[in-house]
Amino acid sequence: MIFVDTNYFLRFLIRDDEKHYLTARKLFEAGAMGKAKLFTCNLVIFELKWVLSSFYLKDKQEVIDILTNVLAMQFVDLAEKDMLMETVALFKNSTLEFEDCFNLFYAKSMEADSLATFDQKLNNKFKEMEKS
């Protein structure tokens, strides 16, 4: 099994270093063909979002598109992929921050009754989700 770090996704998606892009592409092709078993973690997805928006100055829609493409990679295992896909969908359709969107779904998955937060917008969304 091969753990895929943030920089491999970035080099493949941004293609700002041709040598690294080709190396990453080779690994992803091997994964897609079943010749390599790839996995990553939630923290990599969060770091990817942060680097795209803060360093590469990608706008929200570009970040959403890239994260959606990464999460669609069937050959990369990710423990909470479904929750992250829900997170991206909520992030797309709300004014909440990405990490707050994830925290809502995580709290729900853990059957939280309430949130201890000073963020009223987050708390309101949690209560709204409780009703649906």
Coordinates of N, CA and C in Angstrom, one line a residue:
M1 N 0.8 -1.2 0.0 CA 0.0 0.0 0.0 C 0.9 1.2 0.0
I2 N 0.4 2.2 -0.7 CA 1.2 3.5 -0.8 C 0.3 4.7 -0.4
F3 N 0.8 5.4 0.6 CA 0.1 6.6 1.1 C 0.5 7.7 0.2
V4 N -0.6 8.4 -0.3 CA -0.4 9.6 -1.2 C -0.5 10.9 -0.4
D5 N 0.6 11.6 -0.4 CA 0.6 12.9 0.3 C 0.0 14.0 -0.6
T6 N -0.2 15.1 0.1 CA -0.8 16.3 -0.6 C 0.0 16.7 -1.8
N7 N 1.3 16.8 -1.7 CA 2.1 17.3 -2.8 C 2.0 16.4 -4.1
Y8 N 1.7 15.1 -4.0 CA 1.5 14.3 -5.2 C 0.2 14.7 -5.9
F9 N -0.8 14.9 -5.1 CA -2.1 15.4 -5.7 C -1.9 16.8 -6.4
L10 N -1.2 17.7 -5.7 CA -0.9 19.0 -6.2 C -0.1 19.0 -7.5
R11 N 1.0 18.3 -7.5 CA 1.8 18.2 -8.7 C 1.0 17.6 -9.9
F12 N 0.2 16.6 -9.6 CA -0.6 16.0 -10.7 C -1.7 17.0 -11.2
L13 N -2.3 17.7 -10.3 CA -3.5 18.6 -10.6 C -3.1 19.9 -11.1
I14 N -2.0 20.5 -10.6 CA -1.6 21.8 -10.9 C -0.6 21.8 -12.1
R15 N 0.2 20.8 -12.1 CA 1.2 20.5 -13.2 C 2.2 21.7 -13.3
D16 N 2.7 22.1 -12.2 CA 3.6 23.3 -12.2 C 5.1 22.8 -12.1
D17 N 5.3 21.5 -12.1 CA 6.6 20.9 -12.1 C 6.5 19.6 -13.0
E18 N 7.0 19.7 -14.2 CA 6.7 18.6 -15.2 C 7.3 17.3 -14.7
K19 N 8.5 17.3 -14.1 CA 9.1 16.0 -13.6 C 8.2 15.4 -12.5
H20 N 7.8 16.2 -11.6 CA 6.9 15.7 -10.5 C 5.5 15.3 -11.0
Y21 N 5.0 16.1 -12.0 CA 3.7 15.7 -12.6 C 3.8 14.4 -13.2
L22 N 4.9 14.1 -14.0 CA 5.0 12.8 -14.6 C 5.1 11.6 -13.6
T23 N 5.9 11.9 -12.5 CA 6.0 10.9 -11.5 C 4.7 10.6 -10.8
A24 N 3.9 11.7 -10.5 CA 2.6 11.5 -9.9 C 1.6 10.8 -10.8
R25 N 1.7 11.2 -12.1 CA 0.8 10.6 -13.1 C 1.1 9.1 -13.2
K26 N 2.3 8.7 -13.2 CA 2.7 7.3 -13.3 C 2.1 6.5 -12.1
L27 N 2.2 7.1 -10.9 CA 1.6 6.4 -9.7 C 0.1 6.3 -9.8
F28 N -0.6 7.4 -10.2 CA -2.0 7.4 -10.3 C -2.5 6.4 -11.4
E29 N -1.7 6.3 -12.5 CA -2.1 5.4 -13.6 C -1.9 3.9 -13.0
A30 N -0.9 3.7 -12.3 CA -0.7 2.4 -11.7 C -1.8 2.0 -10.7
G31 N -2.3 3.0 -10.0 CA -3.4 2.8 -9.1 C -4.7 2.5 -9.9
A32 N -4.9 3.3 -10.9 CA -6.1 3.1 -11.8 C -6.1 1.8 -12.4
M33 N -5.0 1.2 -12.8 CA -4.9 -0.1 -13.4 C -4.8 -1.2 -12.4
G34 N -4.9 -0.9 -11.1 CA -4.8 -2.0 -10.1 C -3.4 -2.5 -9.8
K35 N -2.4 -1.8 -10.3 CA -1.0 -2.3 -10.1 C -0.4 -1.7 -8.8
A36 N -1.1 -0.8 -8.2 CA -0.7 -0.2 -6.9 C -1.9 0.1 -6.1
K37 N -1.8 -0.1 -4.8 CA -2.9 0.2 -3.9 C -2.6 1.5 -3.2
L38 N -3.4 2.5 -3.5 CA -3.2 3.8 -3.0 C -4.2 4.2 -1.9
F39 N -3.7 5.0 -1.0 CA -4.6 5.5 0.1 C -4.1 6.9 0.5
T40 N -5.0 7.6 1.1 CA -4.7 8.9 1.7 C -5.6 9.1 2.9
C41 N -5.5 10.3 3.5 CA -6.4 10.6 4.7 C -7.0 11.9 4.6
N42 N -8.0 12.2 5.5 CA -8.7 13.4 5.6 C -7.8 14.6 5.6
L43 N -6.8 14.5 6.4 CA -5.9 15.7 6.6 C -5.3 16.1 5.3
V44 N -5.0 15.2 4.4 CA -4.4 15.5 3.1 C -5.5 16.3 2.3
I45 N -6.7 15.9 2.4 CA -7.8 16.7 1.7 C -7.9 18.1 2.2
F46 N -7.8 18.2 3.5 CA -7.9 19.6 4.1 C -6.7 20.4 3.7
E47 N -5.5 19.8 3.7 CA -4.3 20.5 3.3 C -4.4 20.9 1.9
L48 N -4.9 20.0 1.0 CA -5.1 20.3 -0.4 C -6.0 21.5 -0.6
K49 N -7.1 21.5 0.1 CA -8.0 22.7 0.1 C -7.3 24.0 0.5
W50 N -6.6 23.9 1.6 CA -5.9 25.1 2.1 C -4.8 25.6 1.1
V51 N -4.0 24.7 0.6 CA -2.9 25.1 -0.3 C -3.5 25.7 -1.6
L52 N -4.6 25.1 -2.1 CA -5.2 25.6 -3.3 C -5.7 27.0 -3.2
S53 N -6.4 27.2 -2.0 CA -7.0 28.5 -1.8 C -6.0 29.6 -1.3
S54 N -5.0 29.2 -0.5 CA -4.1 30.2 0.1 C -2.9 30.4 -0.8
F55 N -2.3 29.4 -1.2 CA -1.0 29.5 -2.0 C -1.3 29.7 -3.5
Y56 N -2.1 28.9 -4.1 CA -2.4 29.0 -5.5 C -3.6 30.0 -5.8
L57 N -4.2 30.5 -4.7 CA -5.3 31.5 -4.9 C -6.4 31.1 -5.8
K58 N -6.7 29.8 -5.7 CA -7.9 29.3 -6.5 C -9.2 29.8 -5.8
D59 N -10.1 30.2 -6.6 CA -11.4 30.6 -6.0 C -12.2 29.4 -5.6
K60 N -13.3 29.6 -4.9 CA -14.0 28.6 -4.2 C -14.5 27.5 -5.2
Q61 N -15.0 27.9 -6.4 CA -15.5 27.0 -7.4 C -14.3 26.1 -7.9
E62 N -13.2 26.7 -8.2 CA -12.0 25.9 -8.6 C -11.6 24.9 -7.6
V63 N -11.6 25.3 -6.3 CA -11.2 24.4 -5.2 C -12.2 23.2 -5.2
I64 N -13.5 23.6 -5.3 CA -14.6 22.5 -5.2 C -14.4 21.6 -6.4
D65 N -14.1 22.1 -7.6 CA -13.9 21.2 -8.7 C -12.8 20.3 -8.5
I66 N -11.7 20.8 -8.0 CA -10.5 20.0 -7.8 C -10.7 18.9 -6.7
L67 N -11.3 19.3 -5.6 CA -11.6 18.4 -4.5 C -12.6 17.3 -5.0
T68 N -13.5 17.7 -5.8 CA -14.5 16.7 -6.4 C -13.7 15.7 -7.2
N69 N -12.8 16.2 -8.0 CA -12.0 15.2 -8.9 C -11.2 14.3 -8.1
V70 N -10.5 14.8 -7.0 CA -9.7 14.0 -6.2 C -10.6 12.9 -5.5
L71 N -11.7 13.3 -4.9 CA -12.6 12.4 -4.2 C -13.2 11.4 -5.2
A72 N -13.3 11.7 -6.5 CA -13.8 10.8 -7.5 C -12.8 9.7 -7.9
M73 N -11.6 9.8 -7.5 CA -10.5 8.8 -7.8 C -10.8 7.5 -7.1
Q74 N -11.5 6.6 -7.8 CA -11.9 5.3 -7.2 C -10.7 4.5 -6.7
F75 N -9.6 4.7 -7.3 CA -8.4 3.9 -7.0 C -7.6 4.4 -5.8
V76 N -8.1 5.5 -5.1 CA -7.4 6.0 -3.9 C -8.4 5.8 -2.8
D77 N -8.0 5.0 -1.8 CA -8.8 4.7 -0.7 C -8.7 5.9 0.3
L78 N -9.9 6.2 0.9 CA -10.0 7.2 1.9 C -11.1 6.9 2.8
A79 N -10.8 6.7 4.1 CA -11.8 6.2 5.1 C -13.1 6.9 5.1
E80 N -13.1 8.2 5.0 CA -14.4 8.9 5.2 C -14.7 9.7 3.9
K81 N -14.5 9.0 2.7 CA -14.7 9.6 1.4 C -16.1 10.1 1.3
D82 N -17.1 9.3 1.7 CA -18.5 9.7 1.5 C -18.8 11.0 2.3
M83 N -18.3 11.1 3.5 CA -18.5 12.2 4.4 C -17.8 13.5 3.7
L84 N -16.6 13.3 3.1 CA -15.9 14.4 2.5 C -16.7 14.8 1.2
M85 N -17.3 13.9 0.5 CA -18.1 14.3 -0.6 C -19.3 15.1 -0.2
E86 N -19.9 14.7 0.9 CA -21.0 15.5 1.5 C -20.5 16.9 1.9
T87 N -19.3 16.9 2.5 CA -18.7 18.2 2.9 C -18.5 19.1 1.8
V88 N -18.0 18.6 0.6 CA -17.8 19.4 -0.5 C -19.1 20.0 -1.1
A89 N -20.1 19.1 -1.1 CA -21.4 19.6 -1.6 C -22.0 20.7 -0.7
L90 N -21.9 20.5 0.6 CA -22.4 21.6 1.5 C -21.6 22.8 1.4
F91 N -20.3 22.7 1.3 CA -19.4 23.8 1.1 C -19.7 24.6 -0.2
K92 N -20.1 23.9 -1.2 CA -20.4 24.5 -2.5 C -21.7 25.4 -2.3
N93 N -22.6 24.9 -1.5 CA -24.0 25.5 -1.4 C -24.2 26.3 -0.2
S94 N -23.1 26.7 0.5 CA -23.3 27.4 1.8 C -22.2 28.5 1.9
T95 N -22.3 29.3 2.9 CA -21.2 30.2 3.2 C -20.3 29.7 4.4
L96 N -20.5 28.5 4.8 CA -19.7 27.9 5.8 C -18.3 27.6 5.3
E97 N -17.3 27.6 6.2 CA -16.0 27.2 5.9 C -16.0 25.7 5.7
F98 N -15.0 25.2 4.9 CA -14.9 23.8 4.6 C -14.8 23.0 5.8
E99 N -13.9 23.4 6.8 CA -13.8 22.5 8.0 C -15.1 22.5 8.8
D100 N -15.8 23.6 8.8 CA -17.1 23.6 9.5 C -18.1 22.7 8.9
C101 N -18.1 22.6 7.5 CA -19.0 21.7 6.8 C -18.6 20.2 7.2
F102 N -17.3 19.9 7.3 CA -16.9 18.6 7.7 C -17.4 18.3 9.1
N103 N -17.1 19.3 10.0 CA -17.5 19.1 11.4 C -19.0 18.8 11.6
L104 N -19.8 19.4 10.8 CA -21.2 19.1 10.9 C -21.5 17.7 10.5
F105 N -21.0 17.2 9.5 CA -21.2 15.8 9.1 C -20.6 14.8 10.1
Y106 N -19.4 15.2 10.6 CA -18.8 14.3 11.6 C -19.6 14.3 12.8
A107 N -20.1 15.4 13.3 CA -20.9 15.4 14.5 C -22.2 14.6 14.3
K108 N -22.8 14.7 13.1 CA -24.0 13.9 12.8 C -23.6 12.4 12.8
S109 N -22.5 12.1 12.2 CA -22.1 10.6 12.2 C -21.8 10.1 13.6
M110 N -21.5 10.9 14.5 CA -21.2 10.5 15.9 C -22.5 10.7 16.7
E111 N -23.6 11.0 16.1 CA -24.9 11.2 16.7 C -24.9 12.3 17.8
A112 N -24.2 13.4 17.5 CA -24.2 14.5 18.5 C -25.6 15.1 18.6
D113 N -25.9 15.5 19.8 CA -27.2 16.1 20.1 C -27.1 17.6 19.9
S114 N -25.9 18.2 20.0 CA -25.7 19.6 19.9 C -24.3 19.9 19.6
L115 N -24.0 21.1 19.3 CA -22.6 21.6 19.1 C -22.2 22.6 20.2
A116 N -21.0 22.5 20.7 CA -20.5 23.5 21.6 C -19.6 24.4 20.8
T117 N -20.2 25.5 20.3 CA -19.6 26.4 19.4 C -20.1 27.8 19.7
F118 N -19.2 28.8 19.4 CA -19.7 30.2 19.5 C -20.1 30.7 18.1
D119 N -19.9 29.8 17.1 CA -20.3 30.1 15.7 C -21.7 29.9 15.5
Q120 N -22.5 31.0 15.5 CA -24.0 30.9 15.4 C -24.4 30.3 14.0
K121 N -23.7 30.7 13.0 CA -24.0 30.2 11.7 C -23.9 28.7 11.6
L122 N -22.8 28.2 12.2 CA -22.6 26.7 12.3 C -23.7 26.1 13.1
N123 N -24.0 26.6 14.2 CA -25.0 26.1 15.1 C -26.4 26.1 14.4
N124 N -26.7 27.1 13.7 CA -28.0 27.2 13.0 C -28.0 26.1 11.9
K125 N -26.9 25.9 11.2 CA -26.9 24.8 10.2 C -27.1 23.5 10.8
F126 N -26.5 23.2 12.0 CA -26.6 22.0 12.7 C -28.1 21.7 13.0
K127 N -28.7 22.7 13.6 CA -30.1 22.6 14.0 C -31.0 22.4 12.7
E128 N -30.7 23.0 11.6 CA -31.4 22.9 10.4 C -31.3 21.4 9.9
M129 N -30.1 20.9 10.0 CA -29.8 19.5 9.5 C -30.5 18.5 10.4
E130 N -30.7 18.8 11.7 CA -31.4 17.9 12.6 C -32.8 17.7 12.2
K131 N -33.4 18.8 11.7 CA -34.8 18.7 11.3 C -35.0 17.9 10.0
S132 N -34.0 17.8 9.2 CA -34.2 17.0 7.9 C -33.8 15.6 8.0

